[in-house]
Tab-separated table of C-alpha atoms and ligand atoms in Angstrom:
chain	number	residue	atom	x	y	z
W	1	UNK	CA	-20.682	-32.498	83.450
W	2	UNK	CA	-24.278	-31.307	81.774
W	3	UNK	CA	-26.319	-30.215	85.057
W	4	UNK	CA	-30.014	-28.651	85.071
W	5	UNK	CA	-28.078	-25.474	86.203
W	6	UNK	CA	-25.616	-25.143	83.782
W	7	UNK	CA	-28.460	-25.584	80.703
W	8	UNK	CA	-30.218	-22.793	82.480
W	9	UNK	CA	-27.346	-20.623	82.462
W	10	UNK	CA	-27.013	-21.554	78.678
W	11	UNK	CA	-30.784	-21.069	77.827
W	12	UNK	CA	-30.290	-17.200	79.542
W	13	UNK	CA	-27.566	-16.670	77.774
W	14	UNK	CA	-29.683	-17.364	74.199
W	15	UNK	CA	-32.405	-15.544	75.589
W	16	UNK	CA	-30.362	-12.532	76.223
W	17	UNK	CA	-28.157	-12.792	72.863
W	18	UNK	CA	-31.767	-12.634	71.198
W	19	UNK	CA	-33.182	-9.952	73.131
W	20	UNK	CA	-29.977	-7.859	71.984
W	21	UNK	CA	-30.917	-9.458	68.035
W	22	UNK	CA	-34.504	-8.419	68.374
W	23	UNK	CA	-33.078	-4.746	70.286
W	24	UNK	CA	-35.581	-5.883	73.306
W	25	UNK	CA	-34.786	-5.860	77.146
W	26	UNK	CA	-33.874	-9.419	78.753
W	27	UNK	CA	-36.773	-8.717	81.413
W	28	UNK	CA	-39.062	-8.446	78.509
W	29	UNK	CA	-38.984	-12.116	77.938
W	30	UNK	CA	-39.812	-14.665	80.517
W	31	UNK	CA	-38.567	-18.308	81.250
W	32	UNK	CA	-40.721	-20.731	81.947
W	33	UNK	CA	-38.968	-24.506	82.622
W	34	UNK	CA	-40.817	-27.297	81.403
W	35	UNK	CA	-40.795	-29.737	83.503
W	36	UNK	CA	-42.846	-32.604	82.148
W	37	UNK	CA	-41.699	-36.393	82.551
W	38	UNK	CA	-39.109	-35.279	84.968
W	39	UNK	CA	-39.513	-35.477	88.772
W	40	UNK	CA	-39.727	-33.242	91.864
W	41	UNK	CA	-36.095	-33.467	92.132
W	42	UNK	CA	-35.175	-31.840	88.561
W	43	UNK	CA	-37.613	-29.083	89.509
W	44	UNK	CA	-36.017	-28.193	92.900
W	45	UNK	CA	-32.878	-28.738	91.271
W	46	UNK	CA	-34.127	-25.621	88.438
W	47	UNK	CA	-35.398	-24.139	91.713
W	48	UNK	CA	-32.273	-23.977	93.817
W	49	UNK	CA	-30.488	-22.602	90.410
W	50	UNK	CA	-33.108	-19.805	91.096
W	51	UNK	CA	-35.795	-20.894	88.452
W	52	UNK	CA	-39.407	-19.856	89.635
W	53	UNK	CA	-41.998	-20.828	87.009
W	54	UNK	CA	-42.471	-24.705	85.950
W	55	UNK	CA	-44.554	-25.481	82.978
W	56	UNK	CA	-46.683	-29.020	82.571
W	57	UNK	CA	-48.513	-31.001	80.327
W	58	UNK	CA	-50.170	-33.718	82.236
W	59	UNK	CA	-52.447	-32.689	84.984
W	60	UNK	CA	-52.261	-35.999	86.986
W	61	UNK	CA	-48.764	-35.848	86.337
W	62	UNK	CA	-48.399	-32.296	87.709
W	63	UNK	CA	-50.475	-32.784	90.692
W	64	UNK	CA	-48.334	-35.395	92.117
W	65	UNK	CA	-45.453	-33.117	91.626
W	66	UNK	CA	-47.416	-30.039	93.162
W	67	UNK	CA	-47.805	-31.937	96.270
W	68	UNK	CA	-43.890	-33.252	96.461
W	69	UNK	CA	-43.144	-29.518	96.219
W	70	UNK	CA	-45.463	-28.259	98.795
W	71	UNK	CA	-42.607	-26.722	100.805
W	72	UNK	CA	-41.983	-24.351	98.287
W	73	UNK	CA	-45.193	-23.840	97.127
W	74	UNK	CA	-45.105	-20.461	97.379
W	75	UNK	CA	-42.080	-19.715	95.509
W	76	UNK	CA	-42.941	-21.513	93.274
W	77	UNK	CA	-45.924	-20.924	89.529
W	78	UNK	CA	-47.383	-23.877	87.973
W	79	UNK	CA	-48.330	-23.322	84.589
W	80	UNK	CA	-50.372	-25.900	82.776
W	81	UNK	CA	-49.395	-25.823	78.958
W	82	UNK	CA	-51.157	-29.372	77.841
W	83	UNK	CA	-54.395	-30.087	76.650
W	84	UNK	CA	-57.185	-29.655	79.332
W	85	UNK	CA	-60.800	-31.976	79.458
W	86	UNK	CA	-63.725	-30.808	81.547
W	87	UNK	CA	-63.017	-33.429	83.974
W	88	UNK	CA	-59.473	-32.224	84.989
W	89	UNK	CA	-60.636	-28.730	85.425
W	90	UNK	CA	-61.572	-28.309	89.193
W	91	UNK	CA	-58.236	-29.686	90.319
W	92	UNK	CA	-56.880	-27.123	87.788
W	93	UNK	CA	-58.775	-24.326	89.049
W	94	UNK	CA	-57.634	-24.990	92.623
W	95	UNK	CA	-53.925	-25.630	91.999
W	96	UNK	CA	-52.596	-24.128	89.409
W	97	UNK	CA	-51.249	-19.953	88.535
W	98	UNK	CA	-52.120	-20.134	84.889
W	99	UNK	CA	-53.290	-22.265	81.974
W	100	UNK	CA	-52.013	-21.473	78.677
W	101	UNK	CA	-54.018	-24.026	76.802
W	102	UNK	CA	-57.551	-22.932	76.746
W	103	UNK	CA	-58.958	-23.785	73.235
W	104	UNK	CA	-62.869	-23.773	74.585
W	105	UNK	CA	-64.814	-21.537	75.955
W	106	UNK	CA	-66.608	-24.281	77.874
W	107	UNK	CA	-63.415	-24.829	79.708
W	108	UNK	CA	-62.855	-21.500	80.590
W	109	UNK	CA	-65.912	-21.392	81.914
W	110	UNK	CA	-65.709	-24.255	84.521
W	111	UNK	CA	-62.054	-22.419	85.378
W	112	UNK	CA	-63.544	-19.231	86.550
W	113	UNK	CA	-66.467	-21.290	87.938
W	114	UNK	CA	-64.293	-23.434	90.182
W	115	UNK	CA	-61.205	-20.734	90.871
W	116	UNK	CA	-61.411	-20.925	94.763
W	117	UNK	CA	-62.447	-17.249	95.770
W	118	UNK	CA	-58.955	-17.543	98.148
W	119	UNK	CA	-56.881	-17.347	95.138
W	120	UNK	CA	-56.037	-14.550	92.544
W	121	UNK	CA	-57.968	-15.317	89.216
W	122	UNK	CA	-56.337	-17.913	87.167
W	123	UNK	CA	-54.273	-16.462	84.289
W	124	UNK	CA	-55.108	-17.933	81.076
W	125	UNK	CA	-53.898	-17.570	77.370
W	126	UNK	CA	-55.787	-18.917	74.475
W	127	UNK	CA	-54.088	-21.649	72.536
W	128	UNK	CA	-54.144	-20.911	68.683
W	129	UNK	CA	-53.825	-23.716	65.939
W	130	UNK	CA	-51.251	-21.200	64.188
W	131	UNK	CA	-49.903	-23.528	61.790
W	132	UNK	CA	-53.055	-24.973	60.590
W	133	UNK	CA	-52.815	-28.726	61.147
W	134	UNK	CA	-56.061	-30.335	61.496
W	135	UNK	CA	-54.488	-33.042	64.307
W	136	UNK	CA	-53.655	-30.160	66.814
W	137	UNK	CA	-55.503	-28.855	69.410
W	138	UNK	CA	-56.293	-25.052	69.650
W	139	UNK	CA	-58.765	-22.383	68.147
W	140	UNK	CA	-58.643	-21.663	64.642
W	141	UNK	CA	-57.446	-18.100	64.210
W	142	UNK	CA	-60.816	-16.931	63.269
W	143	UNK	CA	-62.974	-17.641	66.188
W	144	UNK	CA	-60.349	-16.566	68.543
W	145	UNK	CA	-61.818	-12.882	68.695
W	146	UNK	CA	-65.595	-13.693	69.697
W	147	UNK	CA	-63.867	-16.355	72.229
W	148	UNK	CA	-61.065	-13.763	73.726
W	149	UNK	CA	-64.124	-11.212	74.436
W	150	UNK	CA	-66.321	-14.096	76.191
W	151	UNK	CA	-63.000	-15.364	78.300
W	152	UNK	CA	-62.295	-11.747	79.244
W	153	UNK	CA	-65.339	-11.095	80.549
W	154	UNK	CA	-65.141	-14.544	82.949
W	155	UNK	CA	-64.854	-13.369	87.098
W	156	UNK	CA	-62.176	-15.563	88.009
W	157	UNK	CA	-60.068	-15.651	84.693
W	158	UNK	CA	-57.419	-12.996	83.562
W	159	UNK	CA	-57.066	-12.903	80.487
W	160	UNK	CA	-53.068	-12.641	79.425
W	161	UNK	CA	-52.599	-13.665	75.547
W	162	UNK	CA	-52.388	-16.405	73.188
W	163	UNK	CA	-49.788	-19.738	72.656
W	164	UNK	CA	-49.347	-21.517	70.186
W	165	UNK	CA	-47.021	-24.193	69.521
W	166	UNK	CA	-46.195	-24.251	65.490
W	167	UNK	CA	-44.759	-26.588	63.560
W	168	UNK	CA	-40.832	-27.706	64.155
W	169	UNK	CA	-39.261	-25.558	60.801
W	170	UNK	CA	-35.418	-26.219	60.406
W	171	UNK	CA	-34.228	-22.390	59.623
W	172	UNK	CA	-34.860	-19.293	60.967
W	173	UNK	CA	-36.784	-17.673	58.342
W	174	UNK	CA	-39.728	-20.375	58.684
W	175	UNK	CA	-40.155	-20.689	62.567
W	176	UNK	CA	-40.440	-16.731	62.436
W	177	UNK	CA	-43.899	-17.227	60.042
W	178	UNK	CA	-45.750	-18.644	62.423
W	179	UNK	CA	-44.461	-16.359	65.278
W	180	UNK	CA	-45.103	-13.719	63.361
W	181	UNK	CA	-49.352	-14.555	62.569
W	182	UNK	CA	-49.359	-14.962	66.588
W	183	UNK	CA	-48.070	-11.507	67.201
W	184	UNK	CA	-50.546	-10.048	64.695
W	185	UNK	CA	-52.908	-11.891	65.871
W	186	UNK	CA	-52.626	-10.655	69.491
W	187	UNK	CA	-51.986	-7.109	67.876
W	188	UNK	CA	-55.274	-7.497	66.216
W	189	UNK	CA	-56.889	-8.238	70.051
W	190	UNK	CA	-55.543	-5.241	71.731
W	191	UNK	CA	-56.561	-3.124	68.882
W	192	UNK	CA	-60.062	-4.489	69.374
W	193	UNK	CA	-59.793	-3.131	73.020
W	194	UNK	CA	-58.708	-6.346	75.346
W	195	UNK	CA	-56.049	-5.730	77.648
W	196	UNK	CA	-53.264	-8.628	76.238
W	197	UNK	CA	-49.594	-8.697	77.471
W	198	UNK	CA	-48.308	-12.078	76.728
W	199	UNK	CA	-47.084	-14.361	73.788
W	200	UNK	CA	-46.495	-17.106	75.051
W	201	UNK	CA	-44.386	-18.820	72.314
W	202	UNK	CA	-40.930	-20.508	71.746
W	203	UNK	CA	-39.060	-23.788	72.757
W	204	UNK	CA	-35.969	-25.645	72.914
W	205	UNK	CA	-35.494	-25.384	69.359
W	206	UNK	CA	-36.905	-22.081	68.132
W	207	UNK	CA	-36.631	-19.486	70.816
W	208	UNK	CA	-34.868	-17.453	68.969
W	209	UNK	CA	-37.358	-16.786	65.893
W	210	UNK	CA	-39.785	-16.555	68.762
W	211	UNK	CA	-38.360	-13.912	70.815
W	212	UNK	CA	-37.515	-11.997	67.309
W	213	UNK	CA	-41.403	-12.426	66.895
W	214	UNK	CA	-42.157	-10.914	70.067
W	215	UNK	CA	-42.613	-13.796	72.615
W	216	UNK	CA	-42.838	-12.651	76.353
W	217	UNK	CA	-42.762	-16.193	77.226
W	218	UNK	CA	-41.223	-19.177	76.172
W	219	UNK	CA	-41.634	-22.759	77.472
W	220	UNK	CA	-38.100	-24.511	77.177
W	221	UNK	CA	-37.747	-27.669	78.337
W	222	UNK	CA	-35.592	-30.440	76.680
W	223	UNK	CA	-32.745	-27.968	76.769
W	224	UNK	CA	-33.252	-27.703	80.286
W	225	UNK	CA	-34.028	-30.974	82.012
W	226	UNK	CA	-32.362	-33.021	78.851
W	227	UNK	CA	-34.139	-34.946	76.303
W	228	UNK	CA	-37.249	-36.580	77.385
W	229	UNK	CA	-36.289	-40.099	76.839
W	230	UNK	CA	-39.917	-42.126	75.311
W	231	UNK	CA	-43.385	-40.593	74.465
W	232	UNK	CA	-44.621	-40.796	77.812
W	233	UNK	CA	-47.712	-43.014	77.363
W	234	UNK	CA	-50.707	-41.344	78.429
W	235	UNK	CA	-53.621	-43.061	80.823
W	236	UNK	CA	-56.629	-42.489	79.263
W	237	UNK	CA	-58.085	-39.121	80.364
W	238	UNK	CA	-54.911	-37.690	81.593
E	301	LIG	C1	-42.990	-30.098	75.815
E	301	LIG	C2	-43.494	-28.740	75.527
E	301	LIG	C3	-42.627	-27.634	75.500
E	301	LIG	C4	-41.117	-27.754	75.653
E	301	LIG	O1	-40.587	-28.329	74.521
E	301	LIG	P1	-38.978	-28.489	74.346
E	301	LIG	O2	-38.832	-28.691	72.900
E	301	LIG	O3	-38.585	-29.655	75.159
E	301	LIG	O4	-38.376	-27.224	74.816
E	301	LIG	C5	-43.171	-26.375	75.302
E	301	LIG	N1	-44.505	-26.213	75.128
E	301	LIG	C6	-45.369	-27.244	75.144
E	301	LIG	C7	-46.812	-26.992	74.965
E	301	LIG	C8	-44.880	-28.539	75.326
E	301	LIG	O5	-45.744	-29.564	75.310
């Protein structure tokens, strides 16, 4: 029988058999289980199986979740990886451990404004159109410099790195290209002087080119929680 635990066990044991590939250390790549269209019960299931970090794209969505998990609340990081409006962004502030899709400076702004001084500051990574695609959200690799120094610089934000989410590419040699502009991209950062650590990068179907690439953190969650079953359709604003 396919259970959440025993995809977890697989998904570590391709994480590891790449780490060896790419001549890396296991602990040099972290899991993060996305949990998006599935309840409160798949992620305590991924929790009991010793799972720690839960990744969402829908900030009502998440919320509700957040609160059905309050007993483990603090066992457990939220990590919002969907797109983010200015409207959603208190609630974000005040409930979440990190936000890996910050494509605005604006928004960044209203995070460190509204991070409750109780909390550590919010860890944030920028999200980077890598691929090009004029439908998807994140900065354009040029003006992620000049906004990486302003979002640095932000009280209540750390700054960790840069996501991205490329373009599905059926072999290995074309999910690495993409991979690969992130890492120099966030090579290009540190040289400038910002103190970067993550790449957050890699799914369900190209982990592996990722963690070749570099990733320190990849967001798997179809071969986790199984396939998602329908576009979830989205209320407006969500
Ligand atoms: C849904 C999603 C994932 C996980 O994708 P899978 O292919 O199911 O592993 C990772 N990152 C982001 C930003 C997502 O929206």
């Amino acid at each position: 029988m396919v259970t959440i635990k025993g995809n977890i066990q697989q998904v570590r044991a391709r994480i590891s058999r790449a780490c060896e590939a790419a001549q890396r250390p296991v602990q040099s790549v972290t899991l993060l289980c996305v949990s998006k269209t599935f309840g409160a019960d798949a992620v305590r299931e991924a929790h009991a199986a010793g799972e720690r970090r839960f990744g969402e794209n829908y900030v009502q969505e998440a919320l509700d979740k957040i609160a059905a998990l309050g007993d483990l609340r603090a066992s457990l990081e939220w990590h919002l990886i969907g797109p983010l409006q200015s409207n959603k962004t208190r609630a974000v502030a005040e409930q979440f451990d990190w936000v890996h899709s910050v494509d605005r400076l604006k928004i960044a702004q209203r995070l460190s404004e509204q991070r409750p001084g109780s909390l550590p500051p919010l860890q944030v990574c920028l999200q980077v159109n890598i691929s090009g695609e004029a439908s998807k959200s994140g900065l354009a690799p040029g003006e992620v410099p000049a906004v990486a120094k302003a979002v640095a610089a932000l009280p209540r934000l750390k700054l960790r790195g840069l996501m991205a989410i490329p373009e599905p590419e059926g072999d290995l040699a074309a999910q690495r290209v993409p991979h690969r502009a992130l890492r120099e991209l966030l090579g290009q950062l540190r040289a400038e002087g910002l103190d970067l650590d993550t790449l957050s990068m890699g799914m369900s179907a190209d982990l592996e080119a990722a963690i070749l690439e570099g990733a320190t953190l990849v967001r798997i969650g179809s071969a986790i929680f199984g396939a998602r079953a329908i576009a979830r359709a989205r209320a407006p604003g969500s």
